[in-house]
Short mmCIF file of C-alpha atoms in Angstrom, two decimals:
data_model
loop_
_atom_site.label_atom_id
_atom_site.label_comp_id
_atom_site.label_asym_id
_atom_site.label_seq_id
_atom_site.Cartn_x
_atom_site.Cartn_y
_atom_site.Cartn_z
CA UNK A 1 0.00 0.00 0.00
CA UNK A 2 1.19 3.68 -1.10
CA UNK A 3 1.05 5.00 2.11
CA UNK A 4 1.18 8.51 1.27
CA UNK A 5 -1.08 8.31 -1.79
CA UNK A 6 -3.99 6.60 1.18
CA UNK A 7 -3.52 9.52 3.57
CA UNK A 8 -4.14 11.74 0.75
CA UNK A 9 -7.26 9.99 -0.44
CA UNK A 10 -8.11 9.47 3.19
CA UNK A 11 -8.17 13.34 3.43
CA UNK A 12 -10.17 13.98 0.47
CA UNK A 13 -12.87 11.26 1.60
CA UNK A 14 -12.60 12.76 4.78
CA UNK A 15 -13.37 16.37 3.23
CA UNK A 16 -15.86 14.79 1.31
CA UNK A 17 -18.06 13.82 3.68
CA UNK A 18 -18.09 17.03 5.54
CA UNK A 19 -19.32 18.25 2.94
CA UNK A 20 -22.32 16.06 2.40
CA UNK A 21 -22.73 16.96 6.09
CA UNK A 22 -22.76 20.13 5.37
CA UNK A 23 -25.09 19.67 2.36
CA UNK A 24 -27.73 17.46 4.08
CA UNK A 25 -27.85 20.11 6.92
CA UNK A 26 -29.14 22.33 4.43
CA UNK A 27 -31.47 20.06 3.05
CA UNK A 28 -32.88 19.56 6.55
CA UNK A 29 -33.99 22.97 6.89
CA UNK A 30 -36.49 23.13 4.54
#
């Protein structure tokens, strides 16, 4: 395993789901 190559596709994933997070949240309000 690339280590360095999974941290940085960890981060994005990680970054990724915030997102949807943040995007449901703002589905929720209405």
């Amino acid at each position: 395993m690339n280590k360095p190559f999974f941290q940085i596709y960890f981060c994005s994933y990680q970054s990724h789901m915030i997102y949807n997070e943040k995007s449901m949240s703002k589905y929720e309000k209405y």
